[in-house]
Amino acid sequence: FMKIILSAKIPYNRLKADAFVVPLFKGEKESAYVLPASIKKLVAIVIASKEFQGGAMETQALHVAGGVARVCLLGLGEKRECTLDSVQRAYGTAIMRLKKMKAKSVILLVREDAVKDKAVADIVGAVALGARIAHYVTHHYKGKKKKEVQRVGRITLLINHRGPTSVQRSDLKTSQYALRRAEVIADGLDFVRYIADSPANYATPNYIAESAKEIGKKIPGLTVTVLDKKQIEKEKMGGLLAVAQGSQHEPRFVICEYHGHLAHGQGAHGCKPIVLVGKGITFDTGGISLKPWNKMEEMKFDMAGGAAVIATVAIAARLKFPVHVVGLVPLAENMPSHTAYKPGDVITISDGTTVEILTTDAEGRMVLADGLSYAKKYKPSVIVDVATLTGAIVAALSDYATGLFTGDDALATTLERLGKETGDRVWRMPMPKAWADHLKSPVADLRQVPSVRLADAIMAALFLKNFVDAKTPWVHLDNAGTAWKTEGYPYAESGATGAPVQLLVRWLDEVSRQR
């Protein structure tokens, strides 16, 4: 557990911590902060030696005497290029470095001028979120060595450290809210990362569904309903049932609904909901079309899209966005067995569409077909699905960006802009209409994949398009490359990343302000 507090001003001689982080832009000759002359001189010497140059996410720890054991210089890079995202990552890098140095308490100087035209509160939020993301550690299933995991227990965010003037009360108030907001978002990211990092023998469809129900009990205005196998059969969700039939673990279908519009006087029918649909494959062997063994253990994160949807709706509820949002998550495990569905089978989706199976390793689009079909019941204003869907998008974009597929130019532009601002980047991909002909089947309404080799990420999007009303704006986000990082980042541990939760939360916030 990490405790973060906000302080307007603390004299240096009263500071007590294991580390004191001082942010600097590239090329700055000295620290402009109110520090003792001896410390400022030491910092100036290090900068002059060029051992530290202030490059983005660069760190340099200096041992000093007094109430603070170390001063850690932190590079923010070029001033003209500094964004809230780069601030978040830089401070996260500092926390990662200090964790390894076994620091238990850290003071972070918040640089109010870090990003041009951004308020102090915005920067406080970025710093706090960066610290929380770095604080997360994948240690939940350690036994004897669990106590050896290093974490920072207390962080103080220090603002107004550059002179004698007092901080405006309005800045403090908005900064306190920004801190709370960052912690709520971080809690959601922690949920996604914890669930996606968990081994599949723990994080079964029922376990994730019950976890969602527990979240729903704690947040006012959020209702969570779980459909079991019998109810799924009643809904005729053939895609979800087919994928699950090879596993001993029965499928689940999670419905998270937040009625934020009701609390803001819009009435029960005053706001068409935004519906989010997330792929929830708790482990993907490929089924009968078995995957290669190499890296198959990472297929425990194939439910990261579903977890991101649950977390996003929960965050919207905790932050009381005035918006009606619904999250739908079909959950199943894709296993090979004598009961598994097979290539050549014909499966009927809940909307009546029949699908010819060519590979059981394209299971994600099968469960999403049922999820998207179910979404029509809400007559939504917009649908966004999130899925770790294809290896093809990893080949195309790696971990740089989530693949974005949509026919709505305005939605694409908005999400691209917000992706840059949050660091949850998206990259728009084409959806050639003519290619849809390759999904025609001689024995069913559709083929699940084309019989000829084409760009699979695009073909998957074209397949999903069949299950969305043509008049409803729809976005498909393929986060197979961004939801997981095997080696980790300088600012975050390896494993699940939580993408694209930050993007979705910012988008819901913006949409809610426009209504």
XYZ file of C-alpha atoms in Angstrom:
515
model
C 0.000 0.000 0.000
C 1.305 3.434 -0.957
C 0.201 6.613 0.802
C 0.463 9.828 -1.222
C 0.047 13.228 0.395
C 0.152 16.723 -1.064
C 2.078 19.517 0.628
C 2.242 23.180 -0.330
C 5.515 23.999 1.346
C 8.004 22.313 3.658
C 11.336 23.988 4.521
C 14.247 21.819 3.430
C 15.580 21.536 6.979
C 12.300 19.872 7.974
C 12.295 17.326 5.170
C 12.640 13.726 6.265
C 12.702 10.973 3.661
C 14.872 8.294 2.124
C 14.957 10.218 -1.146
C 14.227 13.691 -2.467
C 13.512 13.867 -6.234
C 14.496 17.048 -8.092
C 13.226 17.311 -11.716
C 15.328 19.169 -14.301
C 14.986 19.897 -17.993
C 17.730 18.986 -20.410
C 20.396 21.655 -20.549
C 19.569 23.379 -17.254
C 22.755 24.457 -15.535
C 21.505 24.378 -11.964
C 18.485 23.724 -9.811
C 16.119 26.673 -9.379
C 14.623 25.173 -6.249
C 14.858 26.482 -2.701
C 17.545 24.089 -1.495
C 20.502 24.475 0.872
C 23.591 25.960 -0.767
C 25.559 22.732 -0.220
C 22.964 20.672 -2.076
C 22.645 23.197 -4.905
C 26.417 23.182 -5.270
C 26.498 19.377 -5.438
C 23.759 19.354 -8.074
C 25.622 21.996 -10.099
C 28.823 19.947 -9.986
C 27.043 16.823 -11.264
C 25.378 18.784 -14.072
C 28.685 20.427 -15.035
C 30.371 17.019 -15.179
C 27.739 15.891 -17.700
C 27.169 12.713 -15.723
C 23.584 13.910 -15.643
C 22.173 15.896 -18.562
C 18.443 15.952 -17.863
C 17.429 13.624 -20.667
C 13.913 12.171 -20.570
C 13.590 9.590 -17.751
C 17.293 9.979 -16.844
C 18.068 9.589 -13.129
C 21.101 10.227 -10.932
C 21.120 9.483 -7.188
C 23.375 11.518 -4.873
C 24.020 10.616 -1.240
C 23.747 13.594 1.094
C 23.748 14.290 4.813
C 20.734 15.443 6.835
C 17.071 14.503 7.027
C 17.117 13.304 3.414
C 19.410 10.385 2.646
C 19.582 10.921 -1.119
C 18.840 13.555 -3.704
C 17.679 11.944 -6.949
C 17.988 14.094 -10.051
C 15.261 13.364 -12.591
C 15.415 14.289 -16.265
C 12.312 15.652 -17.966
C 13.967 15.983 -21.372
C 13.584 18.970 -23.696
C 11.278 21.580 -22.169
C 9.434 22.293 -25.419
C 8.665 18.564 -25.830
C 7.473 17.859 -22.300
C 3.898 16.531 -22.032
C 1.753 15.215 -19.190
C 2.467 11.718 -20.460
C 6.235 12.250 -20.380
C 5.960 13.741 -16.872
C 4.022 10.671 -15.747
C 6.628 8.321 -17.175
C 9.573 10.312 -15.839
C 8.335 10.318 -12.245
C 7.447 6.652 -12.593
C 11.026 5.983 -13.648
C 12.277 7.732 -10.512
C 10.070 5.567 -8.300
C 11.238 2.409 -10.092
C 14.856 3.439 -9.471
C 14.228 4.241 -5.809
C 12.345 0.972 -5.239
C 15.489 -0.876 -6.253
C 17.452 1.296 -3.808
C 15.026 0.189 -1.042
C 13.679 3.680 -0.397
C 10.569 3.534 1.775
C 9.683 7.242 1.806
C 10.121 9.674 -1.086
C 9.497 13.386 -1.616
C 8.711 14.361 -5.205
C 9.129 17.991 -6.193
C 6.275 18.815 -8.554
C 7.547 21.066 -11.298
C 4.673 23.483 -11.941
C 6.168 24.682 -15.239
C 6.752 21.172 -16.559
C 4.155 21.358 -19.343
C 3.271 24.540 -21.203
C -0.288 25.792 -20.638
C -1.087 23.074 -18.109
C -2.284 23.876 -14.601
C -0.507 22.753 -11.456
C -3.344 20.288 -10.802
C -2.803 18.578 -14.172
C 0.867 18.083 -13.406
C 0.112 16.847 -9.865
C -2.225 14.254 -11.383
C 0.408 13.079 -13.865
C 3.081 12.809 -11.149
C 0.778 10.878 -8.804
C -0.373 8.475 -11.503
C 3.193 7.851 -12.622
C 4.200 7.053 -9.039
C 1.286 4.663 -8.547
C 1.901 2.833 -11.831
C 5.548 2.341 -10.855
C 4.534 1.232 -7.356
C 2.681 -1.851 -8.630
C 4.625 -5.083 -8.181
C 3.761 -8.534 -9.536
C 4.329 -10.505 -6.339
C 0.871 -11.797 -5.496
C 1.707 -15.475 -5.838
C 5.116 -15.455 -4.204
C 5.447 -17.625 -1.130
C 8.575 -17.511 1.007
C 10.134 -14.556 -0.834
C 7.058 -12.321 -0.763
C 8.458 -10.238 2.093
C 11.555 -9.434 0.022
C 9.576 -7.397 -2.529
C 10.612 -3.738 -2.349
C 7.965 -1.004 -2.385
C 7.820 2.688 -1.556
C 5.358 3.169 1.293
C 4.983 6.948 1.495
C 5.228 9.713 -1.102
C 4.942 13.448 -0.532
C 4.166 15.637 -3.529
C 5.751 19.005 -2.802
C 4.480 22.012 -4.742
C 5.405 25.719 -4.587
C 9.016 25.019 -3.780
C 10.506 27.674 -6.112
C 10.000 30.775 -3.992
C 8.414 32.410 -0.934
C 4.951 33.097 -2.411
C 2.039 31.083 -1.102
C 0.071 28.599 -3.158
C -3.389 29.741 -4.160
C -6.175 27.928 -2.305
C -7.856 27.159 -5.633
C -4.647 25.462 -6.852
C -4.513 23.359 -3.710
C -8.152 22.366 -4.016
C -7.903 21.388 -7.669
C -4.600 19.615 -7.020
C -6.185 17.584 -4.224
C -8.934 16.512 -6.624
C -6.350 15.692 -9.310
C -4.513 13.529 -6.771
C -7.719 11.689 -5.844
C -8.613 11.206 -9.500
C -5.150 9.805 -10.239
C -5.463 7.350 -7.364
C -8.885 6.180 -8.579
C -7.493 5.582 -12.072
C -4.474 3.820 -10.574
C -6.770 1.529 -8.580
C -8.474 0.566 -11.839
C -5.138 -0.058 -13.536
C -4.055 -2.175 -10.572
C -7.188 -4.308 -10.997
C -6.486 -4.906 -14.689
C -2.827 -5.684 -14.067
C -3.558 -7.982 -11.136
C -6.209 -9.973 -13.016
C -4.182 -10.175 -16.250
C -1.000 -11.123 -14.383
C -2.783 -13.872 -12.448
C -2.269 -17.495 -13.548
C -5.242 -18.967 -15.379
C -5.719 -21.659 -12.725
C -6.611 -18.801 -10.359
C -8.226 -16.239 -12.681
C -10.956 -18.454 -14.106
C -14.107 -17.059 -15.744
C -16.021 -17.428 -12.479
C -13.222 -15.808 -10.429
C -13.164 -12.726 -12.658
C -16.948 -12.519 -12.660
C -17.069 -12.710 -8.864
C -14.312 -10.080 -8.635
C -16.443 -7.769 -10.761
C -19.434 -8.385 -8.472
C -17.335 -7.451 -5.426
C -16.363 -4.184 -7.106
C -20.016 -3.486 -7.836
C -20.941 -3.878 -4.163
C -18.493 -1.164 -3.136
C -19.352 1.587 -5.627
C -22.653 3.503 -5.426
C -24.548 3.611 -8.703
C -22.683 0.662 -10.202
C -24.586 -2.580 -10.744
C -22.887 -5.805 -11.782
C -24.865 -8.766 -13.111
C -23.327 -12.099 -14.039
C -24.959 -14.564 -16.424
C -24.044 -18.208 -15.733
C -23.982 -20.996 -18.325
C -27.727 -21.663 -18.197
C -28.506 -17.987 -18.690
C -25.951 -17.773 -21.506
C -27.656 -20.733 -23.157
C -31.009 -18.960 -22.768
C -29.523 -15.959 -24.584
C -28.339 -18.359 -27.343
C -24.770 -17.054 -27.233
C -23.375 -19.735 -29.517
C -19.954 -18.140 -29.980
C -19.242 -17.905 -26.262
C -20.604 -21.405 -25.594
C -18.558 -22.927 -28.447
C -15.280 -21.460 -27.219
C -15.978 -22.540 -23.628
C -17.121 -26.089 -24.361
C -13.611 -27.521 -24.423
C -12.858 -26.361 -20.856
C -13.863 -27.638 -17.439
C -14.524 -23.995 -16.483
C -17.977 -22.793 -17.472
C -18.373 -19.451 -19.246
C -19.667 -16.291 -17.653
C -21.054 -13.056 -19.103
C -20.498 -9.936 -16.992
C -22.713 -6.855 -17.277
C -21.479 -3.713 -15.490
C -23.809 -0.726 -15.651
C -23.361 2.760 -14.233
C -26.338 5.119 -14.315
C -24.410 8.358 -13.900
C -26.958 10.251 -15.977
C -29.691 9.633 -13.386
C -27.753 11.459 -10.689
C -27.519 14.515 -12.913
C -31.192 14.994 -13.728
C -31.225 13.498 -17.213
C -33.956 10.954 -16.414
C -34.170 7.240 -17.046
C -34.414 7.694 -20.826
C -32.531 10.936 -21.217
C -29.220 9.438 -22.228
C -28.468 6.603 -24.615
C -25.701 4.532 -23.029
C -22.159 4.128 -24.190
C -21.486 0.394 -24.363
C -18.003 -1.060 -23.884
C -17.406 -4.702 -24.825
C -14.255 -6.511 -23.660
C -12.771 -9.838 -24.695
C -12.438 -12.111 -21.668
C -10.492 -15.225 -22.679
C -8.911 -16.325 -19.396
C -6.446 -18.593 -21.174
C -5.945 -19.203 -24.869
C -4.270 -22.417 -25.955
C -5.649 -21.956 -29.452
C -7.995 -24.870 -28.832
C -7.813 -27.689 -31.413
C -5.759 -25.281 -33.578
C -3.082 -25.412 -30.879
C -0.647 -22.523 -30.518
C 3.142 -23.090 -30.457
C 4.472 -23.627 -26.932
C 6.788 -20.605 -26.993
C 5.280 -17.787 -24.887
C 1.998 -19.633 -24.481
C 2.219 -18.959 -20.745
C 1.554 -15.305 -21.516
C -1.869 -16.188 -22.894
C -3.196 -15.704 -19.372
C -3.486 -12.014 -20.298
C -5.945 -12.684 -23.134
C -8.694 -11.276 -20.916
C -6.991 -7.892 -20.536
C -9.588 -6.204 -22.737
C -12.403 -7.509 -20.553
C -10.626 -6.443 -17.372
C -10.049 -2.993 -18.894
C -13.781 -2.641 -19.546
C -14.679 -3.592 -15.955
C -12.094 -1.160 -14.593
C -13.194 1.693 -16.865
C -16.844 1.450 -15.826
C -15.795 1.247 -12.148
C -13.591 4.348 -12.497
C -16.392 6.277 -14.205
C -18.677 5.373 -11.289
C -16.143 6.313 -8.603
C -15.469 9.659 -10.289
C -19.225 10.190 -10.746
C -19.121 10.995 -14.447
C -22.592 12.140 -15.568
C -22.843 9.437 -18.214
C -24.702 6.172 -18.713
C -22.123 3.495 -19.488
C -22.454 -0.272 -19.809
C -19.607 -2.788 -19.827
C -20.115 -6.267 -21.326
C -17.502 -8.992 -20.824
C -17.893 -12.529 -22.221
C -15.573 -14.832 -20.231
C -14.328 -18.261 -21.317
C -11.254 -20.471 -21.441
C -10.153 -21.813 -24.848
C -8.910 -25.387 -24.403
C -8.420 -28.469 -26.604
C -10.359 -31.538 -25.473
C -12.782 -34.158 -26.774
C -15.584 -31.621 -26.217
C -13.856 -28.646 -27.894
C -15.282 -26.982 -30.967
C -13.462 -27.830 -34.201
C -12.444 -26.383 -37.568
C -15.329 -27.008 -39.932
C -18.010 -26.565 -37.281
C -20.842 -24.104 -37.895
C -21.755 -21.978 -34.887
C -24.835 -19.777 -34.467
C -24.310 -16.389 -32.790
C -27.057 -14.949 -30.571
C -28.331 -12.656 -33.360
C -28.890 -15.698 -35.597
C -25.790 -15.298 -37.760
C -24.127 -18.633 -38.610
C -20.326 -18.796 -38.680
C -18.091 -21.421 -40.257
C -15.030 -22.153 -38.109
C -11.709 -22.367 -39.953
C -9.490 -22.084 -36.866
C -10.325 -22.399 -33.192
C -7.513 -19.934 -32.454
C -9.708 -17.067 -33.660
C -11.871 -17.480 -30.574
C -11.823 -13.838 -29.525
C -13.972 -12.680 -32.403
C -16.475 -15.448 -31.607
C -17.114 -14.303 -28.029
C -17.083 -10.649 -29.101
C -19.730 -11.421 -31.727
C -22.081 -12.402 -28.913
C -21.009 -9.411 -26.828
C -21.621 -6.960 -29.678
C -24.947 -8.589 -30.489
C -26.033 -8.274 -26.847
C -25.030 -4.606 -26.881
C -27.816 -3.858 -29.374
C -30.366 -4.379 -26.585
C -29.276 -1.084 -25.034
C -29.768 0.925 -28.246
C -26.395 2.566 -27.527
C -25.141 5.932 -28.684
C -21.756 4.359 -29.400
C -20.037 0.989 -28.966
C -16.342 0.455 -28.248
C -14.885 -3.037 -28.025
C -11.469 -3.780 -26.547
C -9.671 -7.026 -27.294
C -6.229 -8.593 -27.339
C -7.384 -9.977 -30.637
C -4.592 -10.619 -33.137
C -0.895 -11.300 -33.417
C -1.104 -9.347 -36.671
C -1.585 -6.046 -34.831
C 1.523 -6.831 -32.763
C 3.481 -7.352 -35.980
C 2.152 -4.063 -37.353
C 2.390 -1.760 -34.311
C 4.304 -3.691 -31.623
C 3.739 -1.967 -28.256
C 3.748 1.526 -29.762
C -0.010 1.854 -30.137
C -3.326 0.046 -29.969
C -4.882 -0.637 -33.344
C -8.009 1.472 -33.933
C -10.654 0.415 -36.440
C -13.741 2.505 -37.143
C -15.747 4.071 -39.908
C -16.411 7.163 -37.808
C -13.845 9.858 -38.604
C -14.842 12.112 -35.696
C -14.474 9.302 -33.160
C -11.127 8.314 -34.627
C -9.817 11.889 -34.440
C -10.951 12.270 -30.829
C -9.427 9.007 -29.679
C -6.169 9.710 -31.491
C -5.906 13.089 -29.745
C -6.707 11.675 -26.315
C -4.336 8.778 -26.905
C -1.459 11.204 -27.366
C -2.443 13.127 -24.243
C -2.727 10.055 -22.008
C 0.067 7.949 -23.467
C -2.471 5.247 -24.417
C -1.702 5.808 -28.085
C -3.945 4.464 -30.852
C -3.202 4.134 -34.550
C -6.017 4.095 -37.069
C -6.013 1.099 -39.392
C -7.849 0.724 -42.724
C -11.007 -1.359 -43.214
C -11.310 -1.977 -47.000
C -14.944 -2.826 -47.743
C -14.004 -5.069 -50.647
C -12.080 -7.374 -48.336
C -15.303 -8.320 -46.544
C -16.077 -10.626 -49.472
C -13.290 -12.914 -48.250
C -15.438 -13.697 -45.189
C -18.224 -15.229 -47.280
C -18.773 -18.924 -46.582
C -20.250 -21.624 -48.839
C -21.877 -23.360 -45.847
C -22.748 -20.495 -43.443
C -23.455 -16.770 -43.363
C -19.832 -15.957 -42.587
C -16.410 -17.449 -42.285
C -14.634 -16.640 -39.078
C -11.378 -15.987 -41.003
C -10.711 -15.805 -44.744
C -9.540 -18.914 -46.598
C -6.652 -16.897 -48.103
C -3.936 -15.220 -46.050
C -4.728 -11.537 -45.523
C -4.022 -8.919 -42.845
C -5.666 -10.710 -39.909
C -6.172 -7.639 -37.708
C -8.153 -5.973 -40.500
C -10.127 -9.121 -41.279
C -11.008 -9.533 -37.613
C -12.393 -5.989 -37.539
C -14.385 -6.625 -40.718
C -15.809 -9.782 -39.139
C -16.875 -7.926 -35.978
C -18.518 -5.186 -38.033
C -21.231 -7.684 -38.988
C -22.532 -7.707 -35.423
C -22.962 -3.949 -34.996
C -25.924 -1.952 -36.245
C -24.746 0.077 -39.233
C -26.306 3.234 -37.755
C -24.435 2.919 -34.453
C -20.954 4.509 -34.203
C -18.503 1.721 -33.395
C -14.804 1.486 -32.564
C -12.737 -1.682 -32.353
C -9.523 -1.434 -30.307
C -7.028 -4.272 -30.771
C -4.636 -3.956 -27.814
C -2.766 -7.241 -28.250
C 0.517 -5.332 -28.497
C -0.068 -2.743 -25.773
C -1.774 -4.786 -23.041
C 1.367 -6.733 -22.100
C 5.083 -5.992 -21.843
C 7.353 -8.995 -21.348
C 10.460 -6.999 -20.395
C 8.718 -4.139 -18.602
C 9.411 -0.428 -18.994
C 11.749 1.952 -17.124
C 8.602 3.345 -15.443
C 6.633 0.114 -14.878
C 7.059 -3.546 -14.025
C 6.832 -6.267 -16.657
C 3.507 -7.933 -17.350
C 0.097 -6.386 -17.907
C 0.009 -2.635 -18.581
C -3.665 -1.722 -18.135
C -3.931 -0.212 -21.632
C -6.219 1.380 -22.778
C -7.924 2.288 -19.482
C -6.459 5.806 -19.305
C -7.669 6.544 -22.835
C -11.187 5.242 -22.194
C -11.532 7.145 -18.915
C -10.415 10.416 -20.492
C -12.812 9.846 -23.393
C -15.778 9.109 -21.102
C -14.955 12.211 -19.089
C -14.882 14.359 -22.219
C -18.106 12.853 -23.565
C -19.883 13.370 -20.240
C -18.929 17.065 -20.212
C -20.458 17.537 -23.648
C -23.869 16.153 -22.651
